[in-house]
Amino acid sequence: MSYFLRILAYILLTIVAVVSLFPLYWLFNTALTPASSTVKLPPDLIPVNATLDNFDAILRASGVAKIPIPGSDEPWRVPRLYLWFVNTAFITLFSTAIHVLFDSMAGYAFAKRKFPGSNVLFVMILAALMIPAQVTLVPLYLLITQWKLVNTFAGVILPGLADVIGIFLLKQYIQTLPTELEEAARIDGASEWLIFTKIILPLTTPALAVTAIFSFQRYWNSFLWPLIVLQSPDLFTLQVGLSFIHTSEFGTNYGLLMAGAALAAIPMIIFFFAFQKYFMQGLRIGAIKG
Amino acid sequence: MKRLIVLIVVLALAAIWLIACAAPTTAPKSAEPTKAPAQPVTLVFYQRGYTAGGTDAGTVNTDKAVEIFQKNNPNIKINIVGIPWTAEGDTKLEAALAAKTDINVFRVTSPNLPRYAKQGILSEITPFLTEEDKKDFYPSGFQIATIDGKVWAWPLWVTAISNFVNTDILKERGVEPPTMAKPWTWDQFVEACKKLTYKKADGTQVYGFSSSSKWGAVEYYPLMYIDGGRILSADGKKFVQNSPEGASALQKIAELALVHKCTPPDFGTVDQAGVRAQFKDRKTVAILMSTPGFIPDLEKENFPLAVTPPPLGALNKMVTNGAFGLFAVVNVGDQAKLKAAHELAKYLTGSQVAKDIQGWQLAPGLRRSNTGYSTNANREVIAKLVEFGVYEAPVATSAELGNNYGAALQAIILGKKTAKQAMDEIAPDYQKELDALSK
Amino acid sequence: MSITIAPHPSLVHRIVKFWHKHKWSYFFIAPSMILFFIFVAFPVAQAFVLAFHQVDLRSSSWVGLKNFQDLGSSKLFWSTMQHTLIYAVCVVAAWITSSLVVAALIQPLSNKIQSLYRGAFYLPNVTSIVIIALVWIWIFEPDYGFFNYLLTLIGLPKVLWLQNPDIALWSIVLSTILIVPGSGVVLYSAAMGAIPREYYEASDVEGANGLQKLLHITFPLLKPTTLYLTVIYTIAGFQIFERVYIMTGGGPINSTTTIVQLIFQTAFSDFNYGRASAQALILFAIIATFSFIQFKFLSTDVEY
């Protein structure tokens, strides 16, 4: 491509990228303007009357949780909003860690190992992805009720751990790894687990990072399932708690909606940039040689 | 790396186990054994917009109401479970109903009531109504909850729809707003709308009238009744909107857009948030037909607001429409619980609670004795409008029929079909479903 | 002379050999598969069975193919299928192309700058779908929306993007394809980074230019990622719901209804779980057909 065309392409790309950020900009902008039931479009460039009122309102509306401290009469009073952050962080980080581990294990097996039933199982996995969640919601809830997991973190987390989209992603990626490496290691007498952890995993770090990022987003933003399972406000996740605050019988309070969404977005943005460092290039140079 | 992962997993499992065991301190408890009514009874109450320990008005008022009720009824204990005011909140309630979880009383809105009644899970309130109750409630108050003479939920309030006018624009254009004493006729209304449609000096276009018209959030319902027509017959068994009075009203609505051209280009598809922004922020709509829930927001901004009644049509009688807030009682075998649940619902919808708790009435109540809502002149208009309410019988037609009916309304307003055409087309399907329901 | 013929390996022997050969494979898939069977396969099987029943909150009874027959005669169901199909096909094609092009463009840049671009495209995903839909409602607004503002600048008449039943669906398609999908950019970026530089260096020796490298080395090596994204985007395209529902509610005049909207309404408005399952089954069959074709075309045993 000629130099000129390349410059043009990059200018265009930058414009598209900036435009792509508009919803995010509008989100933070509206979060900082005084709340109302209507929404100002387009937003002022710098929010007029910029205020943290919305965030304050959310903090107060979330109420105060009283956590009993063993060995003391006075319970520990903490604003529920903080508790919601912690709950969501716990559920999300735990689920993400499990997914990175289990999905890479299963992805490796489907990609590199031949075993009876691998095709059938993989087809089943894909088929499950094609069923919309709405039809499995009630059967799943009945299951959770039977196991007495309603209103527990376990009830929220377990069905999510069964999500197979990560397995598909990792299988596709691990497929591209050269098989010679494994075979060489097996000849040297390495155990299967060692091969997996010391050879496959290090080469898969970009895909693991992507899995982590996608999982984090899925669980951090997850709303419908936690809403249905959880009943005690002390156990709510962030999205569930926020939904009570910005909606009312008479409509949505957009300022509070945006403020809540802004609060929820910040950890995801941090997580995303933190995990980008795993996208390094040229990881495989020299791996095959020798 | 591997050891770290294993450690995280073990720690996390331990944490889950701990929390799972510690959690259900505020979860609803299971049924108490049935004994004589004086024995302690525990009810589970699913309340909308309620966050235990929250500081918002809705939660605080609910807590107060429940506290007062428990004080007056020491043998009844109430566990409250909160659900948000969203479609997902509906799903949460319904998942619980499907799993036969413990629920005794729940807050419901009139669009949702027919579906629950059809499933046979509700307990009839009619045996629990005293003579006094029957005289106190507005007759129209029961319309929306009555099937075959049986009332299936306690009416709390109604969001009576009215015409909000921007008094500044009206004054500027020399239009005198109507009042309850002197409402507009349809022709006067059209004349006013035409006068209120103009281009301002800076080029902004102002429109005379609009209303939320996206299917699922239609707010111009009252206009359908002004000629004497209605959607279903009063007993809910026949589809009658293709009658001359029904079709003519719909045609009038369409003419506002197609003939008199005094509505914005998105009339027919605009949603509530969009049209409210046009009325309040951009002030490009002079008259907005909407629900009273918008009033506090307008008052907060010191908006030049006057609440006025809908115009009179060929029927020459004032009409309004709206959605009801209600409390439904779930049908359970335990008679003691049932009685207690009805007592709770009756209290929450009575006039006493409005006196006990200020700000309880967020919309006009359906009892003549309940005047808690009218705190100023504008709200007084809404409260007065309630008795002119015309409501359809609670018939649970399918969502697909709803989609097709909504499409028909839009086709009329967008000028793709005449009102008579569209209503005649949908009549057979509608009637078929109604027939299937009354078997 | 008696020659001892080795007896057939006993059953136990065979099982032991099988176990020894495959035990690690099953170990690796065990955690995921156990969870999958309990929490996914089992409810899905239940849902499938429901499709042949008349189900509501209180009871269920076998009705065979009745749900499917009812759907066959529902005009709304077929028009909805059409809308969803159009949407899915357009969106998948556009998204694969745009994310591939963007990833290829930012590939030669430094890691830090790549990170910024990736963030710019991916981060809008972290806001809720409600906000994205609201932004587009404004962009399409007839009097004050951004698009019509641009049109009036060039002297063209205003368009009723979401109000005209003939173009509403295409407006929604447009709103989706104009945005470059962050997930595709991130994934392609990661995959491209993993391609060993030797391949490119070898082609340099033969005098290949940038475009040729792209077409003959990068794209073929990215097939596994392309397959993944194509399948996932197809599923997402066919399962589109909230975004459209918030923008138009399925209107005007039922011109933008989507299948999952119908499923959601049938299950949660009508409590008609049987019919909703039947709709889901039909949707599944269609997505599966597409995926099967995609696997046929894009499967490869490429290794780097």
mmCIF file of C-alpha atoms in Angstrom, chain C residues 59-279:
data_model
loop_
_atom_site.group_PDB
_atom_site.id
_atom_site.type_symbol
_atom_site.label_atom_id
_atom_site.label_comp_id
_atom_site.label_asym_id
_atom_site.label_seq_id
_atom_site.Cartn_x
_atom_site.Cartn_y
_atom_site.Cartn_z
ATOM 1 C CA SER C 59 -49.670 -28.457 34.390
ATOM 2 C CA SER C 60 -48.230 -29.981 31.280
ATOM 3 C CA SER C 61 -49.716 -32.435 28.807
ATOM 4 C CA TRP C 62 -48.355 -34.131 25.725
ATOM 5 C CA VAL C 63 -49.568 -32.612 22.463
ATOM 6 C CA GLY C 64 -47.082 -34.002 19.986
ATOM 7 C CA LEU C 65 -46.445 -31.654 17.087
ATOM 8 C CA LYS C 66 -49.256 -29.224 17.874
ATOM 9 C CA ASN C 67 -46.937 -26.405 18.941
ATOM 10 C CA PHE C 68 -45.035 -26.699 15.694
ATOM 11 C CA GLN C 69 -48.213 -26.765 13.616
ATOM 12 C CA ASP C 70 -49.474 -23.633 15.360
ATOM 13 C CA LEU C 71 -46.205 -21.900 14.606
ATOM 14 C CA GLY C 72 -46.417 -22.971 10.993
ATOM 15 C CA SER C 73 -49.667 -21.101 10.580
ATOM 16 C CA SER C 74 -48.517 -18.001 12.428
ATOM 17 C CA LYS C 75 -47.788 -15.171 10.013
ATOM 18 C CA LEU C 76 -45.945 -13.278 12.710
ATOM 19 C CA PHE C 77 -43.589 -16.189 13.310
ATOM 20 C CA TRP C 78 -42.550 -16.372 9.670
ATOM 21 C CA SER C 79 -42.065 -12.668 9.196
ATOM 22 C CA THR C 80 -40.021 -12.641 12.388
ATOM 23 C CA MET C 81 -37.864 -15.464 11.064
ATOM 24 C CA GLN C 82 -37.266 -13.404 7.956
ATOM 25 C CA HIS C 83 -36.204 -10.319 9.906
ATOM 26 C CA THR C 84 -33.870 -12.326 12.107
ATOM 27 C CA LEU C 85 -32.310 -14.065 9.124
ATOM 28 C CA ILE C 86 -31.650 -10.806 7.287
ATOM 29 C CA TYR C 87 -30.170 -9.272 10.392
ATOM 30 C CA ALA C 88 -27.920 -12.229 11.186
ATOM 31 C CA VAL C 89 -26.523 -12.656 7.688
ATOM 32 C CA CYS C 90 -25.723 -8.960 7.225
ATOM 33 C CA VAL C 91 -24.212 -8.569 10.650
ATOM 34 C CA VAL C 92 -21.953 -11.623 10.491
ATOM 35 C CA ALA C 93 -20.550 -10.674 7.111
ATOM 36 C CA ALA C 94 -19.920 -7.087 8.152
ATOM 37 C CA TRP C 95 -18.455 -7.878 11.541
ATOM 38 C CA ILE C 96 -15.970 -10.470 10.366
ATOM 39 C CA THR C 97 -14.752 -8.143 7.661
ATOM 40 C CA SER C 98 -14.465 -5.013 9.769
ATOM 41 C CA SER C 99 -12.768 -6.655 12.744
ATOM 42 C CA LEU C 100 -10.283 -8.416 10.476
ATOM 43 C CA VAL C 101 -9.426 -5.194 8.657
ATOM 44 C CA VAL C 102 -9.024 -3.217 11.873
ATOM 45 C CA ALA C 103 -6.898 -5.901 13.532
ATOM 46 C CA ALA C 104 -4.684 -6.066 10.455
ATOM 47 C CA LEU C 105 -4.309 -2.299 10.400
ATOM 48 C CA ILE C 106 -3.202 -2.012 14.002
ATOM 49 C CA GLN C 107 -0.978 -5.076 13.955
ATOM 50 C CA PRO C 108 2.218 -3.326 12.798
ATOM 51 C CA LEU C 109 1.911 -0.644 15.449
ATOM 52 C CA SER C 110 3.652 -0.649 18.799
ATOM 53 C CA ASN C 111 2.081 -2.623 21.631
ATOM 54 C CA LYS C 112 1.068 0.462 23.583
ATOM 55 C CA ILE C 113 -0.740 2.046 20.651
ATOM 56 C CA GLN C 114 -2.357 -1.252 19.742
ATOM 57 C CA SER C 115 -3.593 -1.435 23.286
ATOM 58 C CA LEU C 116 -5.228 1.951 22.955
ATOM 59 C CA TYR C 117 -6.957 1.104 19.709
ATOM 60 C CA ARG C 118 -8.153 -2.219 21.065
ATOM 61 C CA GLY C 119 -9.511 -0.427 24.095
ATOM 62 C CA ALA C 120 -11.306 2.122 21.953
ATOM 63 C CA PHE C 121 -13.113 -0.615 20.070
ATOM 64 C CA TYR C 122 -13.711 -3.014 22.919
ATOM 65 C CA LEU C 123 -14.607 -0.817 25.862
ATOM 66 C CA PRO C 124 -17.982 0.385 24.596
ATOM 67 C CA ASN C 125 -19.003 -3.254 25.152
ATOM 68 C CA VAL C 126 -18.663 -2.755 28.863
ATOM 69 C CA THR C 127 -21.576 -0.347 28.948
ATOM 70 C CA SER C 128 -24.956 -1.963 29.064
ATOM 71 C CA ILE C 129 -26.950 -2.627 25.935
ATOM 72 C CA VAL C 130 -29.564 -0.158 27.163
ATOM 73 C CA ILE C 131 -27.170 2.714 26.702
ATOM 74 C CA ILE C 132 -26.061 1.656 23.237
ATOM 75 C CA ALA C 133 -29.701 1.370 22.170
ATOM 76 C CA LEU C 134 -30.529 4.786 23.611
ATOM 77 C CA VAL C 135 -27.638 6.389 21.740
ATOM 78 C CA TRP C 136 -28.904 4.958 18.480
ATOM 79 C CA ILE C 137 -32.461 6.079 19.162
ATOM 80 C CA TRP C 138 -31.108 9.576 19.362
ATOM 81 C CA ILE C 139 -28.913 9.230 16.264
ATOM 82 C CA PHE C 140 -31.963 8.117 14.285
ATOM 83 C CA GLU C 141 -34.380 10.691 15.673
ATOM 84 C CA PRO C 142 -36.248 12.427 12.846
ATOM 85 C CA ASP C 143 -36.080 16.033 14.017
ATOM 86 C CA TYR C 144 -33.016 16.220 16.209
ATOM 87 C CA GLY C 145 -31.056 13.111 15.441
ATOM 88 C CA PHE C 146 -27.476 13.153 14.280
ATOM 89 C CA PHE C 147 -28.008 11.386 10.938
ATOM 90 C CA ASN C 148 -30.790 13.668 9.797
ATOM 91 C CA TYR C 149 -28.704 16.614 10.894
ATOM 92 C CA LEU C 150 -25.943 15.435 8.555
ATOM 93 C CA LEU C 151 -28.473 14.930 5.775
ATOM 94 C CA THR C 152 -29.834 18.445 6.089
ATOM 95 C CA LEU C 153 -26.283 19.766 5.958
ATOM 96 C CA ILE C 154 -25.887 18.310 2.484
ATOM 97 C CA GLY C 155 -29.376 19.423 1.545
ATOM 98 C CA LEU C 156 -31.030 16.016 1.539
ATOM 99 C CA PRO C 157 -34.489 15.440 2.992
ATOM 100 C CA LYS C 158 -34.867 13.926 6.433
ATOM 101 C CA VAL C 159 -35.337 10.178 6.694
ATOM 102 C CA LEU C 160 -37.728 8.418 9.049
ATOM 103 C CA TRP C 161 -35.146 5.837 10.081
ATOM 104 C CA LEU C 162 -37.067 3.975 12.747
ATOM 105 C CA GLN C 163 -40.548 5.244 11.994
ATOM 106 C CA ASN C 164 -40.901 3.962 8.443
ATOM 107 C CA PRO C 165 -41.845 0.277 8.534
ATOM 108 C CA ASP C 166 -40.156 -0.323 5.200
ATOM 109 C CA ILE C 167 -36.699 0.759 6.326
ATOM 110 C CA ALA C 168 -36.736 0.316 10.097
ATOM 111 C CA LEU C 169 -35.113 -3.123 9.939
ATOM 112 C CA TRP C 170 -32.377 -1.847 7.626
ATOM 113 C CA SER C 171 -31.742 1.092 9.929
ATOM 114 C CA ILE C 172 -31.172 -1.338 12.755
ATOM 115 C CA VAL C 173 -28.870 -3.441 10.577
ATOM 116 C CA LEU C 174 -26.984 -0.268 9.701
ATOM 117 C CA SER C 175 -26.621 0.687 13.351
ATOM 118 C CA THR C 176 -25.079 -2.692 14.073
ATOM 119 C CA ILE C 177 -22.638 -2.929 11.195
ATOM 120 C CA LEU C 178 -21.339 0.614 11.542
ATOM 121 C CA ILE C 179 -19.764 -0.345 14.823
ATOM 122 C CA VAL C 180 -16.602 -2.439 14.691
ATOM 123 C CA PRO C 181 -17.018 -5.357 17.110
ATOM 124 C CA GLY C 182 -14.499 -5.097 19.910
ATOM 125 C CA SER C 183 -14.486 -8.822 20.544
ATOM 126 C CA GLY C 184 -13.407 -9.531 16.978
ATOM 127 C CA VAL C 185 -10.642 -6.941 17.081
ATOM 128 C CA VAL C 186 -9.322 -8.306 20.362
ATOM 129 C CA LEU C 187 -9.429 -11.922 19.248
ATOM 130 C CA TYR C 188 -7.913 -11.362 15.826
ATOM 131 C CA SER C 189 -5.286 -9.188 17.441
ATOM 132 C CA ALA C 190 -4.329 -11.949 19.821
ATOM 133 C CA ALA C 191 -4.291 -14.557 17.076
ATOM 134 C CA MET C 192 -2.282 -12.415 14.701
ATOM 135 C CA GLY C 193 0.266 -11.756 17.380
ATOM 136 C CA ALA C 194 0.797 -15.459 17.723
ATOM 137 C CA ILE C 195 1.748 -16.061 14.110
ATOM 138 C CA PRO C 196 5.500 -16.697 14.084
ATOM 139 C CA ARG C 197 7.409 -13.970 12.358
ATOM 140 C CA GLU C 198 9.359 -16.533 10.368
ATOM 141 C CA TYR C 199 6.494 -16.974 7.983
ATOM 142 C CA TYR C 200 6.548 -13.312 7.097
ATOM 143 C CA GLU C 201 10.306 -13.219 6.920
ATOM 144 C CA ALA C 202 10.294 -16.121 4.522
ATOM 145 C CA SER C 203 7.854 -14.331 2.249
ATOM 146 C CA ASP C 204 9.955 -11.166 2.405
ATOM 147 C CA VAL C 205 12.747 -13.146 0.826
ATOM 148 C CA GLU C 206 10.424 -13.948 -2.040
ATOM 149 C CA GLY C 207 9.490 -10.301 -2.425
ATOM 150 C CA ALA C 208 5.895 -10.379 -1.233
ATOM 151 C CA ASN C 209 4.279 -7.036 -0.464
ATOM 152 C CA GLY C 210 1.995 -6.176 2.452
ATOM 153 C CA LEU C 211 -1.282 -7.063 0.791
ATOM 154 C CA GLN C 212 -0.002 -10.392 -0.493
ATOM 155 C CA LYS C 213 1.304 -11.282 2.940
ATOM 156 C CA LEU C 214 -2.097 -10.494 4.347
ATOM 157 C CA LEU C 215 -3.998 -12.568 1.852
ATOM 158 C CA HIS C 216 -1.734 -15.559 1.544
ATOM 159 C CA ILE C 217 -0.266 -15.920 5.010
ATOM 160 C CA THR C 218 -2.315 -14.119 7.623
ATOM 161 C CA PHE C 219 -5.834 -14.875 6.539
ATOM 162 C CA PRO C 220 -5.381 -18.597 5.972
ATOM 163 C CA LEU C 221 -3.587 -18.968 9.282
ATOM 164 C CA LEU C 222 -6.432 -17.158 10.995
ATOM 165 C CA LYS C 223 -9.025 -19.656 9.843
ATOM 166 C CA PRO C 224 -9.531 -21.207 13.277
ATOM 167 C CA THR C 225 -10.214 -17.784 14.756
ATOM 168 C CA THR C 226 -12.442 -16.864 11.811
ATOM 169 C CA LEU C 227 -14.410 -20.044 12.313
ATOM 170 C CA TYR C 228 -14.894 -19.261 15.974
ATOM 171 C CA LEU C 229 -16.002 -15.703 15.312
ATOM 172 C CA THR C 230 -18.273 -16.662 12.439
ATOM 173 C CA VAL C 231 -20.071 -19.254 14.529
ATOM 174 C CA ILE C 232 -20.305 -17.027 17.582
ATOM 175 C CA TYR C 233 -21.485 -14.014 15.619
ATOM 176 C CA THR C 234 -24.034 -16.152 13.791
ATOM 177 C CA ILE C 235 -25.404 -17.326 17.108
ATOM 178 C CA ALA C 236 -25.401 -13.783 18.463
ATOM 179 C CA GLY C 237 -27.018 -12.448 15.304
ATOM 180 C CA PHE C 238 -29.833 -14.977 15.370
ATOM 181 C CA GLN C 239 -30.322 -14.464 19.090
ATOM 182 C CA ILE C 240 -30.517 -10.681 18.904
ATOM 183 C CA PHE C 241 -33.212 -9.312 21.169
ATOM 184 C CA GLU C 242 -32.748 -6.509 23.658
ATOM 185 C CA ARG C 243 -30.971 -4.108 21.363
ATOM 186 C CA VAL C 244 -33.775 -4.168 18.808
ATOM 187 C CA TYR C 245 -36.513 -4.344 21.411
ATOM 188 C CA ILE C 246 -35.356 -1.201 23.166
ATOM 189 C CA MET C 247 -35.013 0.697 19.909
ATOM 190 C CA THR C 248 -38.343 -0.212 18.308
ATOM 191 C CA GLY C 249 -40.240 -2.682 20.471
ATOM 192 C CA GLY C 250 -40.534 -4.875 17.388
ATOM 193 C CA GLY C 251 -42.335 -2.201 15.405
ATOM 194 C CA PRO C 252 -43.315 -0.198 13.565
ATOM 195 C CA ILE C 253 -46.072 -2.501 12.435
ATOM 196 C CA ASN C 254 -44.112 -5.623 13.494
ATOM 197 C CA SER C 255 -41.400 -4.897 10.960
ATOM 198 C CA THR C 256 -38.502 -5.442 13.344
ATOM 199 C CA THR C 257 -39.635 -8.322 15.531
ATOM 200 C CA THR C 258 -36.948 -10.877 16.374
ATOM 201 C CA ILE C 259 -37.265 -14.554 17.242
ATOM 202 C CA VAL C 260 -35.904 -14.274 20.756
ATOM 203 C CA GLN C 261 -38.365 -11.444 21.394
ATOM 204 C CA LEU C 262 -41.175 -13.850 20.488
ATOM 205 C CA ILE C 263 -39.654 -16.591 22.635
ATOM 206 C CA PHE C 264 -39.301 -14.230 25.568
ATOM 207 C CA GLN C 265 -42.892 -13.018 25.240
ATOM 208 C CA THR C 266 -44.271 -16.510 24.756
ATOM 209 C CA ALA C 267 -42.456 -17.876 27.781
ATOM 210 C CA PHE C 268 -42.755 -14.979 30.172
ATOM 211 C CA SER C 269 -45.874 -13.140 29.044
ATOM 212 C CA ASP C 270 -48.037 -16.088 28.070
ATOM 213 C CA PHE C 271 -46.446 -18.690 30.376
ATOM 214 C CA ASN C 272 -46.666 -20.850 27.250
ATOM 215 C CA TYR C 273 -43.411 -22.719 27.837
ATOM 216 C CA GLY C 274 -44.248 -25.444 25.342
ATOM 217 C CA ARG C 275 -44.665 -23.108 22.417
ATOM 218 C CA ALA C 276 -41.592 -21.099 23.436
ATOM 219 C CA SER C 277 -39.518 -24.276 23.452
ATOM 220 C CA ALA C 278 -40.859 -25.143 20.020
ATOM 221 C CA GLN C 279 -39.774 -21.728 18.738
#
